[in-house]
Short mmCIF file of C-alpha atoms and ligand atoms in Angstrom, two decimals:
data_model
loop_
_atom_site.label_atom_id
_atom_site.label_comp_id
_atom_site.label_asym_id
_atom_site.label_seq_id
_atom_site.Cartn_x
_atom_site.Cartn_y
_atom_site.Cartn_z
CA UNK A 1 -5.84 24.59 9.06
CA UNK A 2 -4.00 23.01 6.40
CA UNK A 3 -3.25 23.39 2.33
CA UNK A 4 -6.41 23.16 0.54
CA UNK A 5 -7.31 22.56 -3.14
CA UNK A 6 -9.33 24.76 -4.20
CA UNK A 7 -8.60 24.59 -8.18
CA UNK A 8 -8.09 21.49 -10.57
CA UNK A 9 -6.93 21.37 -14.02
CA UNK A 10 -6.46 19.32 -16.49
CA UNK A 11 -5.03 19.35 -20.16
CA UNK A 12 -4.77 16.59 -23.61
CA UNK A 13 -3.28 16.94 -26.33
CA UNK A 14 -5.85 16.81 -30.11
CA UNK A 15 -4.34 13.79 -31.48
CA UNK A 16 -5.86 10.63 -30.30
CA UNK A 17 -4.29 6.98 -30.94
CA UNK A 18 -6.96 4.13 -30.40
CA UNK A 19 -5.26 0.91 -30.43
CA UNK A 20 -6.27 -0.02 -33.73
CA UNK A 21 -3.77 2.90 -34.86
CA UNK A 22 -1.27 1.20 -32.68
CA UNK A 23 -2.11 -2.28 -34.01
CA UNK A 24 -0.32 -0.88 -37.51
CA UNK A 25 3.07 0.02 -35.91
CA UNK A 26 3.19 -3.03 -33.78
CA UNK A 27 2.31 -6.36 -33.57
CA UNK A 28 -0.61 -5.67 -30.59
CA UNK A 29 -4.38 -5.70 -30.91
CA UNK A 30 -7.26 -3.90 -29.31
CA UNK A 31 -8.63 -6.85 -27.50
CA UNK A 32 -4.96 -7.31 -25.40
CA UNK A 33 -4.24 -4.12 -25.00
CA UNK A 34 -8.16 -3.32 -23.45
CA UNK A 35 -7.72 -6.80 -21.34
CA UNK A 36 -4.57 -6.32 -20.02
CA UNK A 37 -4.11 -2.77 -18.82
CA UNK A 38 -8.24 -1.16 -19.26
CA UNK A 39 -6.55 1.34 -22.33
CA UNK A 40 -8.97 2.43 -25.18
CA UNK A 41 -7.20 5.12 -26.66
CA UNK A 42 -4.18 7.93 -25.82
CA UNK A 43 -3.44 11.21 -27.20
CA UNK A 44 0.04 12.17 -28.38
CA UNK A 45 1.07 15.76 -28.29
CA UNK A 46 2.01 16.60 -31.64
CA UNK A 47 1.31 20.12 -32.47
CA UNK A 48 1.24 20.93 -28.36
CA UNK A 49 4.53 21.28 -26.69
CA UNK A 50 5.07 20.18 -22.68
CA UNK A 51 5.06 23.29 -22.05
CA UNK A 52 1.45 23.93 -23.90
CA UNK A 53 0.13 21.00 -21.81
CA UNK A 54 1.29 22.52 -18.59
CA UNK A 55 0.30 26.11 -19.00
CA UNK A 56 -3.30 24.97 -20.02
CA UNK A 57 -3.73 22.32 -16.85
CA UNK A 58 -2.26 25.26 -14.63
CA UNK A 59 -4.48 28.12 -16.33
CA UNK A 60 -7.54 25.59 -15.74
CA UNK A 61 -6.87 25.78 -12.15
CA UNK A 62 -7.07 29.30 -11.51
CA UNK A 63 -9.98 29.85 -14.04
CA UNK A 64 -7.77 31.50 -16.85
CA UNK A 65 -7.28 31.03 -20.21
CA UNK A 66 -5.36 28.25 -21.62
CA UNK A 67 -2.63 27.94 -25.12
CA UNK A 68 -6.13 28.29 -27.49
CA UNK A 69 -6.66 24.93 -29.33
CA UNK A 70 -5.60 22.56 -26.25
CA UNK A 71 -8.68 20.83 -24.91
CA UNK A 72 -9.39 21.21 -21.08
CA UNK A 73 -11.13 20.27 -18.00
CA UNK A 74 -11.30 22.85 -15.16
CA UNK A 75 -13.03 22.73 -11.98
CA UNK A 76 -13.20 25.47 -9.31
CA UNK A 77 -13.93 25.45 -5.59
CA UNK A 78 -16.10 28.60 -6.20
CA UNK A 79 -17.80 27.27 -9.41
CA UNK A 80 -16.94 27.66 -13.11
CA UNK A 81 -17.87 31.06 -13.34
CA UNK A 82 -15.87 32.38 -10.57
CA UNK A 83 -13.63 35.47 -10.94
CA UNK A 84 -9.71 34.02 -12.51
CA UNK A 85 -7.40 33.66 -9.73
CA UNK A 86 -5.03 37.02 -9.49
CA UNK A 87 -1.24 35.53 -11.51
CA UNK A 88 -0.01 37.84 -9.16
CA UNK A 89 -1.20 36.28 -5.69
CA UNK A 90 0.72 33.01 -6.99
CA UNK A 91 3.45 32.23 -3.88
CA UNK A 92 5.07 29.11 -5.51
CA UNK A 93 4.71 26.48 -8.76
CA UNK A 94 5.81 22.98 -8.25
CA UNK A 95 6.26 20.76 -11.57
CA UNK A 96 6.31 17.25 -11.99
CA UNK A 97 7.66 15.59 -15.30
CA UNK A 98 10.21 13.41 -16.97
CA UNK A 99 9.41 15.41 -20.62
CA UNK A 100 9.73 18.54 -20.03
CA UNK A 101 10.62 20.53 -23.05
CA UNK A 102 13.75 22.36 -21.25
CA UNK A 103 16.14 21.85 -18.54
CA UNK A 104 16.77 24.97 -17.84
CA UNK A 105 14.63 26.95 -17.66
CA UNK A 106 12.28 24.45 -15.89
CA UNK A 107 8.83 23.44 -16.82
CA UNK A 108 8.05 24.90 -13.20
CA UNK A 109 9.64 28.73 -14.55
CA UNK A 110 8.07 28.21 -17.94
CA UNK A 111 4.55 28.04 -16.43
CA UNK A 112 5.53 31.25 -14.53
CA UNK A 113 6.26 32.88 -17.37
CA UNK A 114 3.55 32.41 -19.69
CA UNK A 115 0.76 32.65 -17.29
CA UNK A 116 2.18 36.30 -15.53
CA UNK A 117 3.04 35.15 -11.70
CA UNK A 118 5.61 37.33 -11.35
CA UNK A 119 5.88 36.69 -7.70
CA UNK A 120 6.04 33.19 -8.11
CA UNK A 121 9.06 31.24 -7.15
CA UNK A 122 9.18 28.28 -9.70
CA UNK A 123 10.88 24.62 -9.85
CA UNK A 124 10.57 21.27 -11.28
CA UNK A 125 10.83 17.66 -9.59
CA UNK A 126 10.89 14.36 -10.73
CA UNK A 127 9.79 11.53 -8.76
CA UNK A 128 8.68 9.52 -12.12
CA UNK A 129 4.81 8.68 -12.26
CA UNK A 130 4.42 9.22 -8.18
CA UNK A 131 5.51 12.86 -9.06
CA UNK A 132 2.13 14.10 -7.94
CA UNK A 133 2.44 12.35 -4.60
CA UNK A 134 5.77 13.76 -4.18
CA UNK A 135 4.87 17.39 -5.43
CA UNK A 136 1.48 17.74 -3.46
CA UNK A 137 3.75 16.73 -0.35
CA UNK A 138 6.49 19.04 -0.30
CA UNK A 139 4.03 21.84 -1.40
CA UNK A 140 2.04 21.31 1.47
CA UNK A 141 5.33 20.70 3.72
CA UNK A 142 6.49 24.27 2.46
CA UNK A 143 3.11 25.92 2.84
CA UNK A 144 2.86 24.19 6.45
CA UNK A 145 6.58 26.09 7.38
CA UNK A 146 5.58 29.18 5.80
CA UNK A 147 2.30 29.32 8.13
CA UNK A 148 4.61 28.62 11.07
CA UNK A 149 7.13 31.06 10.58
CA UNK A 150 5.39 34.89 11.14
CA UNK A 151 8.51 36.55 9.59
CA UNK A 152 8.81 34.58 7.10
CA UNK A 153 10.01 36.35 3.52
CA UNK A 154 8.51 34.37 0.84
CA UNK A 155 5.17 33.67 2.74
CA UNK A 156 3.70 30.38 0.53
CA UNK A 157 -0.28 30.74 0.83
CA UNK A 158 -1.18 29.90 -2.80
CA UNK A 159 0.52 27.21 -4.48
CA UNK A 160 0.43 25.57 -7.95
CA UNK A 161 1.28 21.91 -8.38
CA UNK A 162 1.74 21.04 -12.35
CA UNK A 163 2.43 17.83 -14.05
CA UNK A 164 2.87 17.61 -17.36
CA UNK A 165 4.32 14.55 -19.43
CA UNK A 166 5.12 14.27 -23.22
CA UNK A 167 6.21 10.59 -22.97
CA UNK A 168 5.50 10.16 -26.67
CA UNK A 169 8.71 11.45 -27.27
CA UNK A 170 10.29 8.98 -24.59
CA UNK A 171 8.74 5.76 -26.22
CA UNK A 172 10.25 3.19 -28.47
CA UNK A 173 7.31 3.04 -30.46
CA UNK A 174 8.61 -0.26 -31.76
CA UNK A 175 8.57 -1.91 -27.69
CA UNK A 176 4.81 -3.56 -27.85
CA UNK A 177 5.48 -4.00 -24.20
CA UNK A 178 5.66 -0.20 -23.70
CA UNK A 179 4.33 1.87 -26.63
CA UNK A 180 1.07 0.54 -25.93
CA UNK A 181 0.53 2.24 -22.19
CA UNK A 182 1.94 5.65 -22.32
CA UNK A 183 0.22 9.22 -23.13
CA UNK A 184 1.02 12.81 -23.36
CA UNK A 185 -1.38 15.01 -21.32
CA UNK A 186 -1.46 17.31 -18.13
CA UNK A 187 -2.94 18.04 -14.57
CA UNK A 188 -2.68 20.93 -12.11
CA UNK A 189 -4.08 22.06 -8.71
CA UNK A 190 -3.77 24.92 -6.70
CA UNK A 191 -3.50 24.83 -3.31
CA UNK A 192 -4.61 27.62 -0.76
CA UNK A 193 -3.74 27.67 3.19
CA UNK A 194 -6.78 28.09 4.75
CA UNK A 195 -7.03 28.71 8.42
CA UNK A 196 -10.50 27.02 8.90
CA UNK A 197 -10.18 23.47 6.95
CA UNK A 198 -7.85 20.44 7.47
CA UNK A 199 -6.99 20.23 3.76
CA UNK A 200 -3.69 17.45 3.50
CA UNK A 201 -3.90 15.54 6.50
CA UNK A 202 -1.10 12.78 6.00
CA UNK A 203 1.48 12.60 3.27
CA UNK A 204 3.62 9.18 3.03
CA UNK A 205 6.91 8.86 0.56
CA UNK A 206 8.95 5.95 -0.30
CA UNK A 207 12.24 4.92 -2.49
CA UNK A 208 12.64 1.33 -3.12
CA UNK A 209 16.04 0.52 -5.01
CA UNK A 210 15.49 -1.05 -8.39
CA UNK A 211 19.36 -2.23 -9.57
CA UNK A 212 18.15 -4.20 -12.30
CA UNK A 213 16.23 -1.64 -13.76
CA UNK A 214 12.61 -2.96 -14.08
CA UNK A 215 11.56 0.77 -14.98
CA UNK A 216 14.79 2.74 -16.76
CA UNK A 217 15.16 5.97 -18.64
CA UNK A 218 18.42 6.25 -19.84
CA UNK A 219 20.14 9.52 -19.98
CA UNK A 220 21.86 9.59 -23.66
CA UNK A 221 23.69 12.94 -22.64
CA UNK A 222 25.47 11.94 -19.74
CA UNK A 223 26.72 9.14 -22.44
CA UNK A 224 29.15 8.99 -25.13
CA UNK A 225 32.04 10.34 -26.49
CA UNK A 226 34.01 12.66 -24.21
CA UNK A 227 36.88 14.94 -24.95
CA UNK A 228 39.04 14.97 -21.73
CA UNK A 229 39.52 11.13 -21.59
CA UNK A 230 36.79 8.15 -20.73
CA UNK A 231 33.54 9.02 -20.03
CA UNK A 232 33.01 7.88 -16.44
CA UNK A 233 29.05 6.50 -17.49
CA UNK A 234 28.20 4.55 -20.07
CA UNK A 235 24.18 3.60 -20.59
CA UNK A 236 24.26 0.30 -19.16
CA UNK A 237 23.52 -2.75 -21.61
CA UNK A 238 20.37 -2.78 -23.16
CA UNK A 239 19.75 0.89 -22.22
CA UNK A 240 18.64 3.36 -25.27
CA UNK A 241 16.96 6.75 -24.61
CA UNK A 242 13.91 5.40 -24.35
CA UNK A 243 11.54 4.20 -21.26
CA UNK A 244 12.19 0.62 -20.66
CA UNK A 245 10.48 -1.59 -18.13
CA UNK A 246 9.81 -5.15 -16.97
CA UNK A 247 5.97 -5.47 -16.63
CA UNK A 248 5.39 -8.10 -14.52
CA UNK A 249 8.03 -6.85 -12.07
CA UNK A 250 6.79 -3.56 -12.18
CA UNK A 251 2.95 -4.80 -11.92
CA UNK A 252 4.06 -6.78 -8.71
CA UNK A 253 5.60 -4.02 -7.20
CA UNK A 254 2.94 -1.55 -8.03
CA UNK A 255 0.07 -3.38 -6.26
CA UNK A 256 1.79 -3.74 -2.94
CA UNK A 257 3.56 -0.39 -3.01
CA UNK A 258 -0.03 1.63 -3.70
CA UNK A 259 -1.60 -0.80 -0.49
CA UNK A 260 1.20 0.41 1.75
CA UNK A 261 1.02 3.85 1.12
CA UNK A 262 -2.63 3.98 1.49
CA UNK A 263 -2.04 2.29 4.93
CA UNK A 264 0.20 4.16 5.82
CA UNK A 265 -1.60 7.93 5.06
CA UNK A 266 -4.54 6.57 6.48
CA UNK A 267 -2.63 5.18 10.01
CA UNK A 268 -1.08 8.68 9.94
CA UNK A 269 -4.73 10.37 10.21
CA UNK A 270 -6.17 7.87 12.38
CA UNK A 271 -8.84 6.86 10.01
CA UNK A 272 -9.87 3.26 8.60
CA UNK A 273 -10.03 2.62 4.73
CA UNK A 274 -13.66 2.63 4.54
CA UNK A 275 -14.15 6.13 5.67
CA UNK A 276 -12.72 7.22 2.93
CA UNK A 277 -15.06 8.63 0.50
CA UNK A 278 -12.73 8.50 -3.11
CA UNK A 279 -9.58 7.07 -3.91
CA UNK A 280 -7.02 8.65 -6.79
CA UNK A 281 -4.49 5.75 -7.75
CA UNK A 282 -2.12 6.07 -10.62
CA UNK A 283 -3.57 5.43 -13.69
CA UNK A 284 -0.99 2.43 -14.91
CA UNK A 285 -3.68 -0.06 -15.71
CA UNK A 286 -7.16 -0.98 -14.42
CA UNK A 287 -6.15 -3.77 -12.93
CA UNK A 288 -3.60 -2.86 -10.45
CA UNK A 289 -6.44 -0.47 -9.24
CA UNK A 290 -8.99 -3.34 -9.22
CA UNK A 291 -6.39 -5.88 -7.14
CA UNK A 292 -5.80 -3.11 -4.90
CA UNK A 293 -9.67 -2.99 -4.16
CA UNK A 294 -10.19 -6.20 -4.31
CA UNK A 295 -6.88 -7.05 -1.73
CA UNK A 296 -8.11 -3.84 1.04
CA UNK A 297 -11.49 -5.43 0.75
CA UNK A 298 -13.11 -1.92 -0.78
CA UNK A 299 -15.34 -1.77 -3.69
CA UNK A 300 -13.88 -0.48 -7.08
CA UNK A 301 -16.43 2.06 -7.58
CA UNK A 302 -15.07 4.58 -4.96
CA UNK A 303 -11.60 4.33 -7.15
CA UNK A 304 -11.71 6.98 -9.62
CA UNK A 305 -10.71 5.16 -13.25
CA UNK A 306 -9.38 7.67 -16.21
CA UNK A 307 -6.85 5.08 -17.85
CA UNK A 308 -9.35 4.29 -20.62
CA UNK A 309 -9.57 7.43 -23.09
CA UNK A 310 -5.80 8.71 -21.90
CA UNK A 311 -3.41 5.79 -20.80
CA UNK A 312 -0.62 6.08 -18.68
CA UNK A 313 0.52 10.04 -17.89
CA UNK A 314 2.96 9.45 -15.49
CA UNK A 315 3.52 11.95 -12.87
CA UNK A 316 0.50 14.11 -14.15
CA UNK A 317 -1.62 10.48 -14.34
CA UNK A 318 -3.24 11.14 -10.71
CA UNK A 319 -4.06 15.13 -11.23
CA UNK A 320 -5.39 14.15 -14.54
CA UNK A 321 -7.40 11.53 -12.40
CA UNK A 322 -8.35 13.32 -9.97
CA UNK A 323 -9.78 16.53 -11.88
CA UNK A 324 -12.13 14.21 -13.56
CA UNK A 325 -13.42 12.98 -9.89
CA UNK A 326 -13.98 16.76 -9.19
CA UNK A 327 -15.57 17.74 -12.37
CA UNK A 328 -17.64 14.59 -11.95
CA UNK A 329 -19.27 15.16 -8.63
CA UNK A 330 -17.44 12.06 -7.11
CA UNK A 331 -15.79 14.55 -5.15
CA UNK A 332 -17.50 16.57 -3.09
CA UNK A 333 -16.53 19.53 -0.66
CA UNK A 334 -16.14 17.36 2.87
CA UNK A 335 -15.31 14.27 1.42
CA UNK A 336 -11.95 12.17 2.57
CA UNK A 337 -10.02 11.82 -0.47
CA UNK A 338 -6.57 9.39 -0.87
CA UNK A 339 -4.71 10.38 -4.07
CA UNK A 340 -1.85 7.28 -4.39
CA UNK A 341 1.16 6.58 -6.94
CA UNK A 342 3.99 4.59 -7.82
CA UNK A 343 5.98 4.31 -10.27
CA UNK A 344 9.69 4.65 -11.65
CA UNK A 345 12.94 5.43 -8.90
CA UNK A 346 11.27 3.27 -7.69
CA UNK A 347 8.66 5.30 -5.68
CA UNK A 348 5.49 5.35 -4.22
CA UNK A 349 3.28 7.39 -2.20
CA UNK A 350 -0.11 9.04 -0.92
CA UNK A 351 -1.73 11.68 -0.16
CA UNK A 352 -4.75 11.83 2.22
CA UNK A 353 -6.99 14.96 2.53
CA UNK A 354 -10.03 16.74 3.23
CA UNK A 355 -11.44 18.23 0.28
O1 LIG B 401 3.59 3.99 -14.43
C1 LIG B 401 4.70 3.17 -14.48
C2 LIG B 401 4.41 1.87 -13.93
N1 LIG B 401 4.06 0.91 -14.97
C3 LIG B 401 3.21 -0.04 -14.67
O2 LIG B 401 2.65 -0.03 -13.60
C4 LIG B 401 3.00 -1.19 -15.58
C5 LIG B 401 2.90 -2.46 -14.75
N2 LIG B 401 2.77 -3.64 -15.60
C6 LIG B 401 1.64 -3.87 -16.29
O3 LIG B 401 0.72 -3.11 -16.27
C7 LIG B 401 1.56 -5.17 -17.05
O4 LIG B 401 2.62 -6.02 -16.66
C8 LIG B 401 1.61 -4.98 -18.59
C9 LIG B 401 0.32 -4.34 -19.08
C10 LIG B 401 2.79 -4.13 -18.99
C11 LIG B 401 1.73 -6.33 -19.28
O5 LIG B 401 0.66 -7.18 -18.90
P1 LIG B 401 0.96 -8.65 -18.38
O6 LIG B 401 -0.33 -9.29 -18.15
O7 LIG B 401 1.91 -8.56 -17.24
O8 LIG B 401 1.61 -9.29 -19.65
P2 LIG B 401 3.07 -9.96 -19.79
O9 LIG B 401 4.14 -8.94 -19.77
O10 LIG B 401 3.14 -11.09 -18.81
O11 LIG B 401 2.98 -10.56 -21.24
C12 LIG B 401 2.02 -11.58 -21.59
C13 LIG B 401 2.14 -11.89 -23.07
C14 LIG B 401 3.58 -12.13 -23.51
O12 LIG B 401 3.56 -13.13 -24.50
P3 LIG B 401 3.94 -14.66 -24.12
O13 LIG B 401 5.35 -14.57 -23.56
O14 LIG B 401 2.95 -15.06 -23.07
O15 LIG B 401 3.82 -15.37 -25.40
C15 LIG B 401 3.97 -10.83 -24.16
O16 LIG B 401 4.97 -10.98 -25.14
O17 LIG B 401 1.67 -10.77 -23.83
C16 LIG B 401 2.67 -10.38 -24.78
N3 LIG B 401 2.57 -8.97 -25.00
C17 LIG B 401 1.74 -8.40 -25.89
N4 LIG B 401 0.86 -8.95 -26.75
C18 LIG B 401 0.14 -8.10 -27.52
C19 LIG B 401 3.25 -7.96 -24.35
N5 LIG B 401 2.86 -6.77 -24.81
C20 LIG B 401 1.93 -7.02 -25.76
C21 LIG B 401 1.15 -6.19 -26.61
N6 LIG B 401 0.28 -6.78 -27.46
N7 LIG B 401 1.24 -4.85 -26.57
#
């Protein structure tokens, strides 16, 4: 028994950006950009809010209809043409983001809203671009308490993990060394507890310190001027509003974090790499995927590869990912799937399961 997906969603916003667009805001060019990170194009949510993105990736999921205009992908356990998941059956929504459009309410409460799951119990998390990792995990943790508990009150057998990024409006769009990888888009999957399949197998979750920074995000409000004397934080030198990072840092970190986690998920369900049938990584560029292949000794194609028509997403990167593998065919109902992040905090993680 376990938490299952049986729903995957996933959600862009119209405008696309190829890297000739960028090329006339910054001094970049298609053939780096393509070389260094596997990045063809992006789309920037202009006329789509956060919230727009997340409703649609979550609506996707459960076979409902999405904010009309936004362009989505949808794939369903029981086929495209199944009846829409009951809004009412929904136990729980788990968001991931960085961008949402409110604090309060949260992105999580938002999606509740629009979409009609009224018994839903709804909250947002940020663990930066592993986010997915991190939400899939505790959903599954929940669900796996619920399950245990007979009496329990707020009994969590269908769950809906959301990410949803607008990191358009978190880039210094004069930074080559940033504005060139991010996106705006969306992912979702709902999760049922289902007595007779294994589902998530192994989870694995890590913080590694980063005190100098080499991925920031600033928060200008919890800056500034201060009426009742000095303001205890200041943004620390260099620090602006806007994501900043040190590539080469971060790219080092990236490809050793995403081999440990694997390990790890896999020692935690007894398996060995190559009986795993698809792997999810975090779409941050094609070639920390391809050194991660190359280093476990597993051929590229069983890594599903999205970065090239959306960029980076951040936390909704990996649902975003993994909806395509679904929609595909490269996933197929059986199969031993490893869905694997890192990112800002800084974290890193994966998710093993039996789709
Ligand atoms: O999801 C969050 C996690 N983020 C990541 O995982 C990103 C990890 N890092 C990376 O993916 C790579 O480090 C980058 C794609 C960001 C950069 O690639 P790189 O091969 O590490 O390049 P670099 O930073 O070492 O820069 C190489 C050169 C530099 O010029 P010099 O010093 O060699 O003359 C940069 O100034 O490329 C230059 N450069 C650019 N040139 C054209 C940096 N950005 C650009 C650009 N266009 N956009």
């Amino acid at each position: 028994m376990g938490a299952t997906i049986v729903g995957c969603g996933k959600a862009l916003p119209k405008l696309k950006v190829s890297n000739d667009d960028l090329s006339q805001i910054v001094d970049t060019s298609d053939e780096w950009i393509v070389k260094r990170t596997g990045i063809h194009e992006r789309r920037i949510a202009v006329e789509e809010s956060s919230t727009d993105l997340a409703v649609t990736a979550a609506a996707a999921a459960l076979g409902l209809q999405g904010v009309e205009g936004v362009e989505c992908v949808s794939w369903r356990f029981e086929g495209a043409s199944a009846a829409p998941v009951d809004p009412a059956s929904i136990d729980l929504v788990v968001c991931m983001t960085i961008s949402s459009d409110s604090v309060i309410p949260s992105q999580a409460g938002m999606v509740k809203m629009r979409l009609g799951l009224e018994n839903a119990v709804a909250f947002d998390l940020n663990a930066a671009c592993t986010g997915c990792v991190y939400g899939l995990s505790v959903a599954e943790s929940m669900m796996r308490a619920s399950a245990a508990d007979s009496g329990a009150h707020n009994a969590l057998r269908r769950v809906l993990v959301v990410a949803a990024e607008r990191l358009s409006r978190l880039t210094d769009w004069t930074d080559r060394a940033t504005c060139v990888l991010f996106g705006d888009g969306a992912g979702a999957v709902l999760l049922d507890w289902n007595e007779e399949c294994p589902g998530i197998r192994s989870s694995f979750m890590k913080n590694t310190d980063d005190p100098e920074g080499f991925l920031a995000l600033g928060n200008v409000l919890a800056a500034g001027e201060f009426p009742f004397g000095e303001n205890a934080y200041e943004l620390p030198e260099g620090m602006n509003g806007f994501v900043q990072m040190r590539g080469r840092e971060v790219f080092k970190f990236a490809t050793s974090a995403m081999r440990e986690a694997i390990e790890a998920v896999l020692e935690r369900a007894g398996m060995r790499a190559d009986e795993v049938d698809c792997f999810v990584p975090h779409q941050a560029n094609e070639r920390i995927i391809s050194h991660v292949a190359r280093k476990m000794g597993l051929p590229l194609e069983l890594f599903q590869i999205s970065i090239g028509g959306c960029g980076n997403t951040s936390a909704s990167s990996a649902l975003m990912a993994l909806c395509d593998a679904y929609a595909s065919g490269k996933i197929a109902a059986g199969d031993k799937v490893v869905l694997a992040g890192f990112g800002g905090g800084l974290t890193s993680g994966a998710v093993l399961f039996e789709a």
